[in-house]
Short mmCIF file of C-alpha atoms in Angstrom, two decimals:
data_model
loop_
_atom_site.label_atom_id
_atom_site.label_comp_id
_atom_site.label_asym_id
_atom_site.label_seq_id
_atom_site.Cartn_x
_atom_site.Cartn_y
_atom_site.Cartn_z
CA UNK H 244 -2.25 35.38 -7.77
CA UNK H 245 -2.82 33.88 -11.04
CA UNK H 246 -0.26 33.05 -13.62
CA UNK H 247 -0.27 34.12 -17.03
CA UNK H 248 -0.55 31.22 -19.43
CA UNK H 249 2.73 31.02 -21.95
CA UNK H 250 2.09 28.91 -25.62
CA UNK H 251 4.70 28.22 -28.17
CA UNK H 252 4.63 26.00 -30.93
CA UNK H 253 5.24 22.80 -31.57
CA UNK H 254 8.74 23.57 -33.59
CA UNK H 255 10.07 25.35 -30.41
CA UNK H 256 9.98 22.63 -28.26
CA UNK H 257 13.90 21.14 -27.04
CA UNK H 258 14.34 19.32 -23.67
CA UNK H 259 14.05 21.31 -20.44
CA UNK H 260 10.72 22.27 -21.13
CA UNK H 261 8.24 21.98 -18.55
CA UNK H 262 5.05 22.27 -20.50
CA UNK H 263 1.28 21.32 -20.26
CA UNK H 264 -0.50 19.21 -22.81
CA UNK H 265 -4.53 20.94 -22.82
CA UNK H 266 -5.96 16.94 -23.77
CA UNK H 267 -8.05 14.48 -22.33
CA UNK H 268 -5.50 11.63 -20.60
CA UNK H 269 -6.20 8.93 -23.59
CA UNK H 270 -5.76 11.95 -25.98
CA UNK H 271 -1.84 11.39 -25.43
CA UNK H 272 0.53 8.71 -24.98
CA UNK H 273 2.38 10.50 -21.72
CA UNK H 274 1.22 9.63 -18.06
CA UNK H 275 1.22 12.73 -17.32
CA UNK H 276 -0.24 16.08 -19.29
CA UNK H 277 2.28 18.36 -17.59
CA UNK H 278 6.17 17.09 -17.22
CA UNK H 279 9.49 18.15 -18.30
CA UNK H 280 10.58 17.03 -21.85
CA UNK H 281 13.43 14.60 -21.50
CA UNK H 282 14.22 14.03 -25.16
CA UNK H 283 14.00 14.32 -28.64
CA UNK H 284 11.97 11.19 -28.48
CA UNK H 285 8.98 12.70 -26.83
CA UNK H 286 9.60 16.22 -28.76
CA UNK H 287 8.32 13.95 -31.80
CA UNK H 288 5.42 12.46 -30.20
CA UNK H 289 4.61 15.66 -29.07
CA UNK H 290 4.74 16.90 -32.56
CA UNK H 291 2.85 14.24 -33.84
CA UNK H 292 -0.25 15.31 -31.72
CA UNK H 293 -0.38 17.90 -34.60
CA UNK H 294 -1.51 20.70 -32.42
CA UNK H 295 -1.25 24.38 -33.13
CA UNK H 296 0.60 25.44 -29.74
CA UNK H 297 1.66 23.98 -27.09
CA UNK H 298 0.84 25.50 -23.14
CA UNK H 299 5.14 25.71 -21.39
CA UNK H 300 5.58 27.09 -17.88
CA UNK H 301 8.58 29.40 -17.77
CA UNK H 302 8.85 28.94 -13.78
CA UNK H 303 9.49 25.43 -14.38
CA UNK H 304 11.81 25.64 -17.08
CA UNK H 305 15.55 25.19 -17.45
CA UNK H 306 15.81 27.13 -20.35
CA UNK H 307 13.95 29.39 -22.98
CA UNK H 308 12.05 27.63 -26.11
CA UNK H 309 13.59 27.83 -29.10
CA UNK H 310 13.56 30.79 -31.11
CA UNK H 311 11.06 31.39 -33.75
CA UNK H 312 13.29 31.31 -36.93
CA UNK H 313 15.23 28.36 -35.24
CA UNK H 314 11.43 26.78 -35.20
CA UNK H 315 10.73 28.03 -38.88
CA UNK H 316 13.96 26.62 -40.10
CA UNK H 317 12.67 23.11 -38.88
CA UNK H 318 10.45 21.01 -41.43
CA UNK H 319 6.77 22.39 -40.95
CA UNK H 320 5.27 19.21 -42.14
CA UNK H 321 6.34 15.82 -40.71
CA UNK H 322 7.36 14.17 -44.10
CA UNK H 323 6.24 10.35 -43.25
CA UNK H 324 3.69 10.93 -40.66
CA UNK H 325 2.44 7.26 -40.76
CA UNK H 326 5.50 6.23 -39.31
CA UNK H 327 6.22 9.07 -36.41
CA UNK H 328 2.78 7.95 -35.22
CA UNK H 329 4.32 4.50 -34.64
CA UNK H 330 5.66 5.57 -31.61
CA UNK H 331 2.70 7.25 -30.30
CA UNK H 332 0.59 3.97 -30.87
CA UNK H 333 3.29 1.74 -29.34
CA UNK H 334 3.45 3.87 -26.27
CA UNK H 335 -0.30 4.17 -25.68
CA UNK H 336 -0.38 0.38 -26.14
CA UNK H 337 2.21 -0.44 -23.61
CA UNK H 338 0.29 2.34 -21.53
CA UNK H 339 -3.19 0.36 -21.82
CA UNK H 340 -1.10 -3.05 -21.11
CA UNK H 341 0.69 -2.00 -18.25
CA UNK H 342 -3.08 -0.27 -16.74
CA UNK H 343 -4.81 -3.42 -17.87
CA UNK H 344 -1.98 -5.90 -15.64
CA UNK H 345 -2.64 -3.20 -12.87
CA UNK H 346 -6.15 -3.40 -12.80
CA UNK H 347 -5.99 -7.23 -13.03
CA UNK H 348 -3.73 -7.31 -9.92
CA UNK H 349 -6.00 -4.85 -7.60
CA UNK H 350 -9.19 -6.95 -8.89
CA UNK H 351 -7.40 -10.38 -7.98
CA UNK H 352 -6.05 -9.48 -4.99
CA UNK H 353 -9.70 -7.94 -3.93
CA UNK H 354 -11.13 -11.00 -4.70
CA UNK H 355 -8.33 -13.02 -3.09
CA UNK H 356 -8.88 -10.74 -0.13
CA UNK H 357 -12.71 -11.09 0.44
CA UNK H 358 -12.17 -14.96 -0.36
CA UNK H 359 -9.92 -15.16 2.97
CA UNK H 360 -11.79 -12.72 4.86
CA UNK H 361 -15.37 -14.73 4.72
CA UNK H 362 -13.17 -18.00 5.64
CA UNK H 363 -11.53 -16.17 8.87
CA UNK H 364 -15.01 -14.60 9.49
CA UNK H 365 -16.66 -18.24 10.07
CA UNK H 366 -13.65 -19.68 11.79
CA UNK H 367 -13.68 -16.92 14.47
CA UNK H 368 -17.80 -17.31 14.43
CA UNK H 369 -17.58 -21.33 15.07
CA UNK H 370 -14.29 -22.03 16.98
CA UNK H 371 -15.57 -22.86 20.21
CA UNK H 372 -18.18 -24.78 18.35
CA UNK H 373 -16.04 -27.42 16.98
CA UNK H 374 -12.55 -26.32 18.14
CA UNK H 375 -10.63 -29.11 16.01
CA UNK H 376 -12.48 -28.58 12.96
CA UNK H 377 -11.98 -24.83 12.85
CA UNK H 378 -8.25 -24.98 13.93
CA UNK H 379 -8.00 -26.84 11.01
CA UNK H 380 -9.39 -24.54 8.44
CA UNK H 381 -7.30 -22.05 10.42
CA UNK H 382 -4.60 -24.02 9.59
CA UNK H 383 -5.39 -24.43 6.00
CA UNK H 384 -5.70 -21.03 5.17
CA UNK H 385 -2.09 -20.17 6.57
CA UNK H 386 -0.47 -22.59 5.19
CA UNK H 387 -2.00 -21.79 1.93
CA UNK H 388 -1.11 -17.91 2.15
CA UNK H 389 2.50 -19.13 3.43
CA UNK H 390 2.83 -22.00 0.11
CA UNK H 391 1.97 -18.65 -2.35
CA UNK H 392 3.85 -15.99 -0.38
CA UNK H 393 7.10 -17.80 -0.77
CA UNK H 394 6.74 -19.39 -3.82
CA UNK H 395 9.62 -17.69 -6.36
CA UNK H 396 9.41 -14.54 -7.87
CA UNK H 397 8.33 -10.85 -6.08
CA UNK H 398 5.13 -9.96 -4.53
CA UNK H 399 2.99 -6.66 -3.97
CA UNK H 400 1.56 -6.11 -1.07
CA UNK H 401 -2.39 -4.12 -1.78
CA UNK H 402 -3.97 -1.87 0.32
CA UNK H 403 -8.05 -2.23 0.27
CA UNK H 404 -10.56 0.01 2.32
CA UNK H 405 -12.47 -1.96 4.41
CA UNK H 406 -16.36 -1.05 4.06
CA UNK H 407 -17.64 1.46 7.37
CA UNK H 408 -18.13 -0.39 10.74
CA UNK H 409 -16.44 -1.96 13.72
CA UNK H 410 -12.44 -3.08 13.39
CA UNK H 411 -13.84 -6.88 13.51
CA UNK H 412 -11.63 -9.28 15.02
CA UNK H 413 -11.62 -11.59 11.52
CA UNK H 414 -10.10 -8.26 9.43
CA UNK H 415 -7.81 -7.37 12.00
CA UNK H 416 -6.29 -11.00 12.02
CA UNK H 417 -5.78 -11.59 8.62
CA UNK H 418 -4.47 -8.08 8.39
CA UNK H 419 -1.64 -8.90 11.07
CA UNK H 420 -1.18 -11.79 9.04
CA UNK H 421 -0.25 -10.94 5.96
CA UNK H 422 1.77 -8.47 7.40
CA UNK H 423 3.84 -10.97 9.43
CA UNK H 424 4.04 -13.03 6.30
CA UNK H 425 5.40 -10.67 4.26
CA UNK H 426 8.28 -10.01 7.29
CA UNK H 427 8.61 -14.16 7.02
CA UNK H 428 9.41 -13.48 3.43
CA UNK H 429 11.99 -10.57 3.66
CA UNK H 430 13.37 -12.10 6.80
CA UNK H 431 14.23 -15.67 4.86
CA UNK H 432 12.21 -17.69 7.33
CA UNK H 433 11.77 -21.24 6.90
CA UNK H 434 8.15 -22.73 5.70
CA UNK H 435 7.87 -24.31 8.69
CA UNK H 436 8.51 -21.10 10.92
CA UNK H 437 6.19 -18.47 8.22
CA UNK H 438 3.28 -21.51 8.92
CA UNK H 439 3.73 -21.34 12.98
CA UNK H 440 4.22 -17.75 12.74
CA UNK H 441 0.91 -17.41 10.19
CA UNK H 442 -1.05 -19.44 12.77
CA UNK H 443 0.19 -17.25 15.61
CA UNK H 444 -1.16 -14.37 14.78
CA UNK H 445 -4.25 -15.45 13.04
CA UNK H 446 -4.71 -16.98 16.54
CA UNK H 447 -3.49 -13.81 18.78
CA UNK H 448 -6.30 -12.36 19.53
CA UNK H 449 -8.90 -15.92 19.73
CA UNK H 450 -8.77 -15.20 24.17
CA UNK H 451 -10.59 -11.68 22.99
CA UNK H 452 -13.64 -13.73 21.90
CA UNK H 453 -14.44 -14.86 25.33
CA UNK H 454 -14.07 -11.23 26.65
CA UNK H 455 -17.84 -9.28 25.81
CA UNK H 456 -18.09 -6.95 22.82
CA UNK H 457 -19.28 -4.16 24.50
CA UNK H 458 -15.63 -4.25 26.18
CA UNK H 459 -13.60 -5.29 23.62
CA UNK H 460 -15.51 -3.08 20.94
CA UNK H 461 -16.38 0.01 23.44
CA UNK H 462 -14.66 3.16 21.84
CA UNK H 463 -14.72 5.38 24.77
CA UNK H 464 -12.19 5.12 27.72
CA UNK H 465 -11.80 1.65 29.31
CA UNK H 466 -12.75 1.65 33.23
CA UNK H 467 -9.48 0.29 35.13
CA UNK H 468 -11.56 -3.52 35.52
CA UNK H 469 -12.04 -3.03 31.59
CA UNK H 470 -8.54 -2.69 31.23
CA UNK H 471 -7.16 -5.25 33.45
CA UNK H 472 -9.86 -7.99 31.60
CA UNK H 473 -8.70 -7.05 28.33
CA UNK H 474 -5.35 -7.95 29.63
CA UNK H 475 -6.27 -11.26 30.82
CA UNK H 476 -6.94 -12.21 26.63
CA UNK H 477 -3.32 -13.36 26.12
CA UNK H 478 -3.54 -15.59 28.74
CA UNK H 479 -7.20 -17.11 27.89
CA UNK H 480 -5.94 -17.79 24.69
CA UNK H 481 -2.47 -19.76 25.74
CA UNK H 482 -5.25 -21.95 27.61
CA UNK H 483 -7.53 -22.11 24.90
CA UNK H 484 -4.19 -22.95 22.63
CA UNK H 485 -3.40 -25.83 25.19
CA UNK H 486 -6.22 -27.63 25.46
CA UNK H 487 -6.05 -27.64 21.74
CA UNK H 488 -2.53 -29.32 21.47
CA UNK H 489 -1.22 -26.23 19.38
CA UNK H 490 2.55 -25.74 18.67
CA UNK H 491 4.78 -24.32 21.60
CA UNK H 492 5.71 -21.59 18.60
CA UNK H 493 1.99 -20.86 18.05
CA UNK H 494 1.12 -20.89 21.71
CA UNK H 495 3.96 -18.42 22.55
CA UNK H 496 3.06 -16.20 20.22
CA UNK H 497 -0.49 -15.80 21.67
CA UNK H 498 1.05 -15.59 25.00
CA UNK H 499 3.70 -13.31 24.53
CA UNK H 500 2.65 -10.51 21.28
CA UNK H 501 1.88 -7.70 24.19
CA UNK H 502 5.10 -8.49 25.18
CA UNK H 503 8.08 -5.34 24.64
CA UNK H 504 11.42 -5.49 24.54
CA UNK H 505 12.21 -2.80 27.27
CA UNK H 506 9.87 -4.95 29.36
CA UNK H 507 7.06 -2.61 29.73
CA UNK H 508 4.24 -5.00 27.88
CA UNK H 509 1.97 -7.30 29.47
CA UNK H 510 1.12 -10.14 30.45
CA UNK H 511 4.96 -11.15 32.04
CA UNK H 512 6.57 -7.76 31.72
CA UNK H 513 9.37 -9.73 29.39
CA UNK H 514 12.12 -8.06 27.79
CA UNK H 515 13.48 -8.85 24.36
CA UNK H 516 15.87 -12.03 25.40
CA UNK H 517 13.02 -13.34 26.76
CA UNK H 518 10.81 -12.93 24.53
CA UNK H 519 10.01 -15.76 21.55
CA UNK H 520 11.68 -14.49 18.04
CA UNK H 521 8.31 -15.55 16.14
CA UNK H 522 6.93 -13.54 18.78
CA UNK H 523 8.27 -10.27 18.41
CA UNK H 524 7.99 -10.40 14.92
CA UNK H 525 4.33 -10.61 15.62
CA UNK H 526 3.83 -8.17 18.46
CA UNK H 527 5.45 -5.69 15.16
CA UNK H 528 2.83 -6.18 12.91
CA UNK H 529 0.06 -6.30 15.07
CA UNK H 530 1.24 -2.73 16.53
CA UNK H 531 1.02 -1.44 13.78
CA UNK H 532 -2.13 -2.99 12.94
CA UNK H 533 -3.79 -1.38 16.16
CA UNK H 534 -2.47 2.05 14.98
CA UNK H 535 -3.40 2.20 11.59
CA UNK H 536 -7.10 0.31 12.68
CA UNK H 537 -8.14 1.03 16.24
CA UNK H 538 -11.10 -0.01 18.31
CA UNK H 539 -11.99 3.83 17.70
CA UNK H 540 -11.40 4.83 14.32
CA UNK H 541 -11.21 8.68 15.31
CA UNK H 542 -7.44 7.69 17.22
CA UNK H 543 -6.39 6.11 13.61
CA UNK H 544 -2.93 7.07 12.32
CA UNK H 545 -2.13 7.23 8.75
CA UNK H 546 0.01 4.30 7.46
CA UNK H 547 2.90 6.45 7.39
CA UNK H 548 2.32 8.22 10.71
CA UNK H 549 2.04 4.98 12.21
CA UNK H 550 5.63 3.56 10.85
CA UNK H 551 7.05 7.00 11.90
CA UNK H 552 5.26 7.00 15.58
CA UNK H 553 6.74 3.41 15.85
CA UNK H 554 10.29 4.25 14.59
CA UNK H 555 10.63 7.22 16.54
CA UNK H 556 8.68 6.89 19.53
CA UNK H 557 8.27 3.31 20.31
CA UNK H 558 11.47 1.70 19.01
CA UNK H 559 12.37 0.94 22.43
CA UNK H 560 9.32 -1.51 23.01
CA UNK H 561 10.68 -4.19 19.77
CA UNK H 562 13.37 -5.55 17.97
CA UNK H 563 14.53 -2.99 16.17
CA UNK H 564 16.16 -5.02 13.57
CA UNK H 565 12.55 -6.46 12.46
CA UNK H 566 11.30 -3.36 12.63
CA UNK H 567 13.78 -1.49 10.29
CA UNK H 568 12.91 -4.73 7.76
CA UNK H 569 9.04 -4.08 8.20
CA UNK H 570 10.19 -0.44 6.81
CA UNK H 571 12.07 -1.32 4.49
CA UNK H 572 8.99 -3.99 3.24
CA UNK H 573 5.97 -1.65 3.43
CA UNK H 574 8.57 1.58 2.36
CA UNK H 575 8.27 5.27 3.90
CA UNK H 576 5.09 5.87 2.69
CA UNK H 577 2.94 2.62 2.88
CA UNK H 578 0.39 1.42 1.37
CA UNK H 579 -2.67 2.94 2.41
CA UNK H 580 -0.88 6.19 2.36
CA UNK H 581 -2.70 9.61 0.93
CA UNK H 582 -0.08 11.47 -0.47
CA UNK H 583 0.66 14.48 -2.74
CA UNK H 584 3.38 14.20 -5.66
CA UNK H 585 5.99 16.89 -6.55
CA UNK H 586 3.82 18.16 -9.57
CA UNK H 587 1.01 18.76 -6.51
CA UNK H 588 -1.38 16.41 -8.03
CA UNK H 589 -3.01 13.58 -5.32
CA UNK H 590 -3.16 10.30 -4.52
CA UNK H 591 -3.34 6.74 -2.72
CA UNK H 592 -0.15 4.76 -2.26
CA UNK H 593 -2.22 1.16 -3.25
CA UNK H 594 0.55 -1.11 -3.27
CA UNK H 595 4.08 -1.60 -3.11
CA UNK H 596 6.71 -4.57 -4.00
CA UNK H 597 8.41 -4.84 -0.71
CA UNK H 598 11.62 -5.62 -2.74
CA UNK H 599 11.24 -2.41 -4.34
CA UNK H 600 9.97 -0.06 -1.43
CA UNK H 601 10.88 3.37 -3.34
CA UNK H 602 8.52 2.17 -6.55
CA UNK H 603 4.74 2.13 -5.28
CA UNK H 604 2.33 2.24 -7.55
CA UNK H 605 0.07 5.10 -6.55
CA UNK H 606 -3.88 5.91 -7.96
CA UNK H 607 -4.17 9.06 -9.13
CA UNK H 608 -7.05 11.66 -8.53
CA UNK H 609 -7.40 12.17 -12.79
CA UNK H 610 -11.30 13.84 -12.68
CA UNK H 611 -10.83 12.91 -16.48
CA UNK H 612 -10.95 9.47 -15.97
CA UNK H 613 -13.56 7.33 -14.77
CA UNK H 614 -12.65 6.18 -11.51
CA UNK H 615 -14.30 2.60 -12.15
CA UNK H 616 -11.24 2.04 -13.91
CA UNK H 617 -8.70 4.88 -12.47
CA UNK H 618 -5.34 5.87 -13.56
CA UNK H 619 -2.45 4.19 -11.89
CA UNK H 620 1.02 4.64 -11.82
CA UNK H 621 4.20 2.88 -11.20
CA UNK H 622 6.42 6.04 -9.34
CA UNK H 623 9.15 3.73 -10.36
CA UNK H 624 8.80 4.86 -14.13
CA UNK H 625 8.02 8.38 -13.39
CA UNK H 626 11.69 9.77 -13.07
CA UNK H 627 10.52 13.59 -12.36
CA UNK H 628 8.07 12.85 -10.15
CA UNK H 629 7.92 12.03 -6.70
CA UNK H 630 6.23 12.03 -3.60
CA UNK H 631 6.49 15.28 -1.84
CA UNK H 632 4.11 14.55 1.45
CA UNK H 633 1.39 12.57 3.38
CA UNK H 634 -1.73 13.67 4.38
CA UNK H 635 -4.72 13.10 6.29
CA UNK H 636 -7.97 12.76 4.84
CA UNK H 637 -9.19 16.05 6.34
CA UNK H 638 -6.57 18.23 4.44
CA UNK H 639 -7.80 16.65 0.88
CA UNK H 640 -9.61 19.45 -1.41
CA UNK H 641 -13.41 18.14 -1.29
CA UNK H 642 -13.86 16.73 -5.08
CA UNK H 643 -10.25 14.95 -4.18
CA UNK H 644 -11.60 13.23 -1.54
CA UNK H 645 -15.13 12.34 -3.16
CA UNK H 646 -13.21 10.71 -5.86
CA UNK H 647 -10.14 9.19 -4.48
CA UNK H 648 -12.71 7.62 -1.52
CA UNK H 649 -10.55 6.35 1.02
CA UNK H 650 -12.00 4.18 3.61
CA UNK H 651 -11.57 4.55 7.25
CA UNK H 652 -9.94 1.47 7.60
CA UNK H 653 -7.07 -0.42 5.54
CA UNK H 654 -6.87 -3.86 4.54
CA UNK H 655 -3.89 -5.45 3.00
CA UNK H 656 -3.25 -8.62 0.71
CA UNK H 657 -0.89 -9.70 -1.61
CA UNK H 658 -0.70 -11.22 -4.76
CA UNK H 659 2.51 -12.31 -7.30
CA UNK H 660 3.55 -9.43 -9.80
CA UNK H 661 3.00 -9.47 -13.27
CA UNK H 662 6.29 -8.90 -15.52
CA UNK H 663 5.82 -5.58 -16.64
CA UNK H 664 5.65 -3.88 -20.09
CA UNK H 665 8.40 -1.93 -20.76
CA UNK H 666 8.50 1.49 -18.94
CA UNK H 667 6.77 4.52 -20.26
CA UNK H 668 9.14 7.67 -21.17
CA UNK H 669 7.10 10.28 -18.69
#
């Protein structure tokens, strides 16, 4: 059923209007085209659009326009129009800067991204080749990532889609991580700890290179021998990780991250006493890893099913107190996530400052702007708007989908946030 479409003019706008401004995105100074007026402020930059009408939704409303002679009463012409534009040019300025420091993180922290990814690729290619050499470079890119992760000041954590193909070993280890670097980070580790933690799980899964791909890659049911070698890669990496001299830390950590707390993990059925604390802050991050990127990317949970499935169905199997802070780090609805806001429009969760998990910044599907450069938002500004669900790609409209593009499989990097411009009034 179809909704009869309600215009009144500019003069009869107050606050509690919901209305709908008909222009192209960089035709206005608002984030939005459609939000509730909040003040007098943005009743003037409305105004100063200088259209003839303006589209309001009565539904949405908390209370009537004002009435025609109340609108005729008011001054028809804006006396000093030079300077009510002010504001509109300020606003759109502070718009563009805030975009512009938004697009500069995403493109550095792409960059940063495929920089570490080609480095992990050749490590995992040549470690057996020159095992000292490459544990090295292993060694150099952690404690790198660990020097800039806890360096002062806030970080966001990105999400990038990974191009089609196989979950490769390389991705998946520099996935698990960041991740466990950002839990160093909320959790207050020491540099020393984040570096033998870093190393741990870029190392986790080094016994799986000496098991064949066509096991460790096969995306169809494992035979029960399949199974019980893929097992045995915790344990031919330990003996890998002795003959190399690595940390006891490091070494534990590629023993032990199958390992649960209620004792049901693999390879020593350990519970959580037992169990290394570097370790089961691993075996956290790499679960959710494997959900969010399996071997078969039809079994893939959404970021935010995956937190939930862990949360609710698995909390048993780790410490629950580093898994509440991995929560509270990558927020209810990480990013990654495809989501819908309370005004129905759609979006991608791309990153989130995991000491402010309720303000993501999420990129909008906007068909009016380019997508080379789309339209991003910091829900932390946007007051009336919030996110009202997550969905799976399947349930996206089909020009959603072609434009928002989201990959099959989820990368994540940080970088250090830019200060901000001051926030926008919608």
């Amino acid at each position: 059923m179809s909704h009869q479409a309600h215009y009144i003019a500019p003069g009869q706008l107050r606050p509690g209007l919901y209305i709908h401004l008909d222009l192209g995105w960089m035709d206005h100074s608002f984030t939005f085209s459609s939000f509730k007026i909040k003040n007098e402020e943005q009743i003037e930059q409305i105004q100063a659009l200088k259209l003839e009408k303006v589209r309001y939704d009565p539904r949405r409303s908390d209370l009537e326009p004002l009435p025609l002679a109340v609108a005729a009463a008011t001054p028809a012409e804006i006396t000093v129009p030079q300077v009510l534009n002010e504001p509109s040019e300020v606003v759109v300025d502070v718009q563009q800067q805030r975009l512009d420091a938004l697009h500069r993180a995403v493109y550095e922290c792409e960059k940063k991204f495929s920089q570490a990814a080609n480095e992990a690729k050749r490590i995992e290619r040549e470690i057996f080749n020159n095992p000292p050499k490459n544990l090295a470079a292993a060694r150099a890119l952690v404690d790198g990532l660990v020097d800039s992760l806890l360096a002062e000041g806030d970080v966001a954590l990105h999400a990038m889609q990974q191009k089609p193909g196989a979950a490769e070993n390389h991705v998946r280890s520099l996935n698990t991580l960041v991740l466990t670097l950002i839990l160093a980070k909320s959790l207050d580790l020491s540099s020393d700890d984040a570096k033998h933690l870093g190393l741990g799980c870029f190392l986790h899964d080094v016994g799986m290179l000496q098991i064949p791909s066509r096991i460790t890659q096969k995306t169809e049911a494992l035979t029960k021998a399949e199974l019980s070698l893929i097992q045995q890669h915790p344990a031919l990496g330990t003996k890998f990780g002795m003959e190399q001299k690595l940390d006891t830390s490091v070494l534990k950590i590629i023993q032990q991250h199958h390992e649960c707390s209620d004792g049901s993990g693999y390879p020593l059925q350990l519970k959580q006493e037992q169990i290394n604390s570097l370790a089961r802050i691993a075996a956290i991050a790499i679960a959710y890893e494997e959900l969010c990127n399996p071997v078969n990317i039809v079994q893939a949970m959404t970021p935010y099913e995956a937190l939930a499935h862990m949360f609710v169905r698995l909390r048993s199997k780790f410490d629950e107190d580093i898994l509440k802070v991995l929560i509270k780090c990558l927020g209810i609805y990480p990013p990654g996530s495809i989501v819908q806001l309370s005004d129905n429009r759609y979006g991608i969760v791309v990153s989130v400052n995991p000491s402010k998990p309720l303000r993501p910044y999420v990129l909008l599907y906007a068909p009016e702007v380019p997508i080379a450069k789309p339209l991003l938002i910091n829900l932390g500004d946007e007051l009336g708007v919030s996110i009202s669900r997550c969905l799976r790609q399947d349930q996206l409209p089909k020009d959603v989908l072609t434009y928002l593009a989201p990959g099959r499989r989820i990368c994540y990097f940080f970088n250090h946030e830019e200060s901000e411009p001051e926030a926008l009034p919608i």
